């Protein structure tokens, strides 16, 4: 969790360092951070798929899967 001013206007981001994934979340209330974390995990989960759109079909499917896990529906 990072101070908002260090995030250059984005609420969250993620990247692969070559060894591990790094997720940064701009400091906000806990409910918002929870939503942002699910969103960024969906990016990571969908990155190995063939469709490389940031918010395409694979991302949507990953987001739905992660959201079900977060809500304990699976």
Coordinates of N, CA and C in Angstrom, one line a residue:
X1 N 0.9 -1.2 0.0 CA 0.0 0.0 0.0 C 0.9 1.2 0.0
X2 N 0.7 2.1 -1.0 CA 1.6 3.2 -1.2 C 0.8 4.5 -1.1
X3 N 1.5 5.6 -0.7 CA 0.8 6.9 -0.6 C 0.3 7.3 -2.0
X4 N -0.9 7.9 -2.1 CA -1.5 8.2 -3.4 C -0.6 9.1 -4.3
X5 N 0.1 10.0 -3.7 CA 1.0 10.9 -4.5 C 2.1 10.1 -5.3
X6 N 2.4 8.9 -4.8 CA 3.5 8.2 -5.5 C 2.9 7.3 -6.6
X7 N 1.6 7.3 -6.8 CA 1.0 6.4 -7.8 C 0.7 7.1 -9.1
X8 N 1.0 8.4 -9.2 CA 0.9 9.1 -10.5 C -0.5 9.0 -11.0
X9 N -1.5 9.2 -10.2 CA -2.9 9.2 -10.6 C -3.6 7.9 -10.8
X10 N -2.9 6.8 -10.7 CA -3.6 5.5 -10.8 C -4.0 5.0 -9.4
X11 N -5.0 4.2 -9.3 CA -5.4 3.6 -8.0 C -4.6 2.4 -7.7
X12 N -4.2 1.6 -8.7 CA -3.5 0.4 -8.4 C -2.7 0.0 -9.7
X13 N -1.7 -0.8 -9.5 CA -1.0 -1.4 -10.7 C -0.3 -2.7 -10.3
X14 N 0.1 -3.5 -11.3 CA 0.9 -4.7 -11.0 C 1.9 -4.9 -12.1
X15 N 2.9 -5.6 -11.8 CA 4.0 -5.9 -12.8 C 4.7 -7.2 -12.4
X16 N 5.3 -7.8 -13.3 CA 6.1 -9.0 -13.1 C 7.6 -8.6 -13.1
X17 N 8.4 -8.9 -12.1 CA 9.8 -8.5 -12.0 C 10.7 -9.5 -12.7
X18 N 10.2 -10.6 -13.2 CA 11.0 -11.6 -13.7 C 11.1 -12.8 -12.8
X19 N 10.8 -12.5 -11.5 CA 10.8 -13.5 -10.5 C 9.5 -13.6 -9.7
X20 N 8.8 -12.5 -9.5 CA 7.6 -12.4 -8.8 C 6.7 -11.2 -9.3
X21 N 5.5 -11.3 -8.8 CA 4.6 -10.2 -9.2 C 4.6 -9.2 -8.0
X22 N 4.4 -7.9 -8.4 CA 4.4 -6.8 -7.4 C 3.0 -6.1 -7.7
X23 N 2.2 -6.0 -6.7 CA 1.0 -5.2 -6.8 C 1.1 -4.0 -5.9
X24 N 0.8 -2.8 -6.4 CA 0.8 -1.6 -5.6 C -0.6 -1.1 -5.6
X25 N -1.0 -0.7 -4.4 CA -2.3 -0.1 -4.2 C -2.2 1.3 -3.6
X26 N -2.9 2.3 -4.1 CA -2.9 3.6 -3.6 C -3.7 3.6 -2.3
X27 N -3.2 4.2 -1.2 CA -3.8 4.2 0.1 C -5.2 4.7 0.0
X28 N -6.1 3.9 0.5 CA -7.6 4.2 0.5 C -8.2 3.5 1.6
X29 N -9.5 3.5 1.7 CA -10.2 2.8 2.7 C -10.1 1.2 2.4
X30 N -10.3 0.4 3.5 CA -10.1 -1.0 3.3 C -11.0 -1.7 2.3
X31 N -12.3 -1.2 2.2 CA -13.2 -1.8 1.2 C -12.7 -1.6 -0.2
X32 N -12.2 -0.4 -0.5 CA -11.7 -0.1 -1.8 C -10.5 -0.8 -2.1
X33 N -9.6 -1.0 -1.1 CA -8.3 -1.7 -1.3 C -8.7 -3.2 -1.6
X34 N -9.7 -3.7 -1.0 CA -10.1 -5.1 -1.3 C -10.5 -5.3 -2.7
X35 N -11.3 -4.3 -3.2 CA -11.7 -4.4 -4.6 C -10.6 -4.2 -5.6
X36 N -9.7 -3.3 -5.3 CA -8.5 -3.1 -6.1 C -7.6 -4.3 -6.1
X37 N -7.4 -5.0 -5.0 CA -6.6 -6.1 -5.0 C -7.2 -7.3 -5.8
X38 N -8.5 -7.5 -5.7 CA -9.1 -8.5 -6.6 C -8.9 -8.1 -8.1
X39 N -9.0 -6.9 -8.4 CA -8.8 -6.4 -9.8 C -7.4 -6.8 -10.3
X40 N -6.4 -6.4 -9.5 CA -5.0 -6.6 -9.9 C -4.7 -8.1 -9.9
X41 N -5.2 -8.9 -9.0 CA -5.0 -10.4 -9.1 C -5.6 -10.9 -10.3
X42 N -6.7 -10.4 -10.8 CA -7.3 -10.8 -12.1 C -6.4 -10.5 -13.2
X43 N -5.7 -9.4 -13.2 CA -4.7 -9.2 -14.3 C -3.6 -10.2 -14.3
X44 N -3.1 -10.5 -13.1 CA -2.0 -11.5 -13.0 C -2.5 -12.9 -13.5
X45 N -3.7 -13.3 -13.0 CA -4.3 -14.6 -13.4 C -4.5 -14.7 -14.9
X46 N -4.8 -13.6 -15.6 CA -5.2 -13.6 -17.0 C -3.9 -13.4 -17.9
X47 N -2.8 -13.0 -17.4 CA -1.6 -12.7 -18.2 C -1.1 -13.9 -18.9
X48 N -1.3 -15.1 -18.5 CA -0.8 -16.2 -19.2 C -1.7 -16.7 -20.3
X49 N -2.8 -16.1 -20.4 CA -3.8 -16.5 -21.5 C -3.3 -15.9 -22.8
X50 N -4.0 -16.4 -23.9 CA -3.6 -15.9 -25.3 C -4.1 -14.5 -25.6
X51 N -5.2 -14.1 -25.0 CA -5.7 -12.8 -25.3 C -5.1 -11.8 -24.3
X52 N -4.3 -10.9 -24.8 CA -3.5 -10.0 -24.0 C -4.2 -8.6 -23.7
X53 N -5.5 -8.5 -24.0 CA -6.1 -7.2 -23.7 C -6.1 -7.0 -22.2
X54 N -5.9 -5.8 -21.8 CA -5.9 -5.5 -20.3 C -7.2 -5.8 -19.7
X55 N -8.3 -5.5 -20.3 CA -9.6 -5.7 -19.7 C -10.5 -6.5 -20.7
X56 N -9.9 -7.5 -21.3 CA -10.7 -8.3 -22.3 C -11.4 -9.5 -21.7
X57 N -11.8 -10.4 -22.5 CA -12.5 -11.6 -22.1 C -11.8 -12.4 -21.0
X58 N -10.5 -12.7 -21.2 CA -9.7 -13.5 -20.2 C -9.7 -12.8 -18.9
X59 N -9.5 -11.5 -18.9 CA -9.5 -10.7 -17.7 C -10.8 -10.8 -17.0
X60 N -11.9 -10.6 -17.7 CA -13.2 -10.7 -17.1 C -13.5 -12.1 -16.5
X61 N -13.1 -13.1 -17.2 CA -13.3 -14.5 -16.6 C -12.4 -14.6 -15.3
X62 N -11.2 -14.1 -15.3 CA -10.3 -14.2 -14.2 C -10.9 -13.4 -13.0
X63 N -11.4 -12.2 -13.3 CA -12.0 -11.3 -12.3 C -13.2 -12.0 -11.7
X64 N -14.0 -12.6 -12.5 CA -15.2 -13.3 -11.9 C -14.8 -14.5 -11.0
X65 N -13.8 -15.2 -11.4 CA -13.3 -16.3 -10.6 C -12.8 -15.8 -9.3
X66 N -11.9 -14.8 -9.3 CA -11.3 -14.3 -8.1 C -12.4 -13.7 -7.2
X67 N -13.4 -13.0 -7.8 CA -14.4 -12.4 -7.0 C -15.2 -13.5 -6.3
X68 N -15.5 -14.6 -7.0 CA -16.3 -15.7 -6.3 C -15.4 -16.3 -5.1
X69 N -14.1 -16.4 -5.3 CA -13.3 -16.9 -4.2 C -13.3 -15.9 -3.1
X70 N -13.1 -14.6 -3.4 CA -13.1 -13.5 -2.4 C -14.4 -13.5 -1.6
X71 N -15.5 -13.8 -2.2 CA -16.8 -13.8 -1.6 C -17.2 -15.2 -1.0
X72 N -16.2 -16.1 -1.1 CA -16.4 -17.5 -0.6 C -17.6 -18.2 -1.3
X73 N -17.7 -17.9 -2.6 CA -18.8 -18.6 -3.3 C -18.3 -19.9 -4.0
X74 N -17.0 -20.1 -4.0 CA -16.5 -21.4 -4.6 C -15.8 -22.2 -3.5

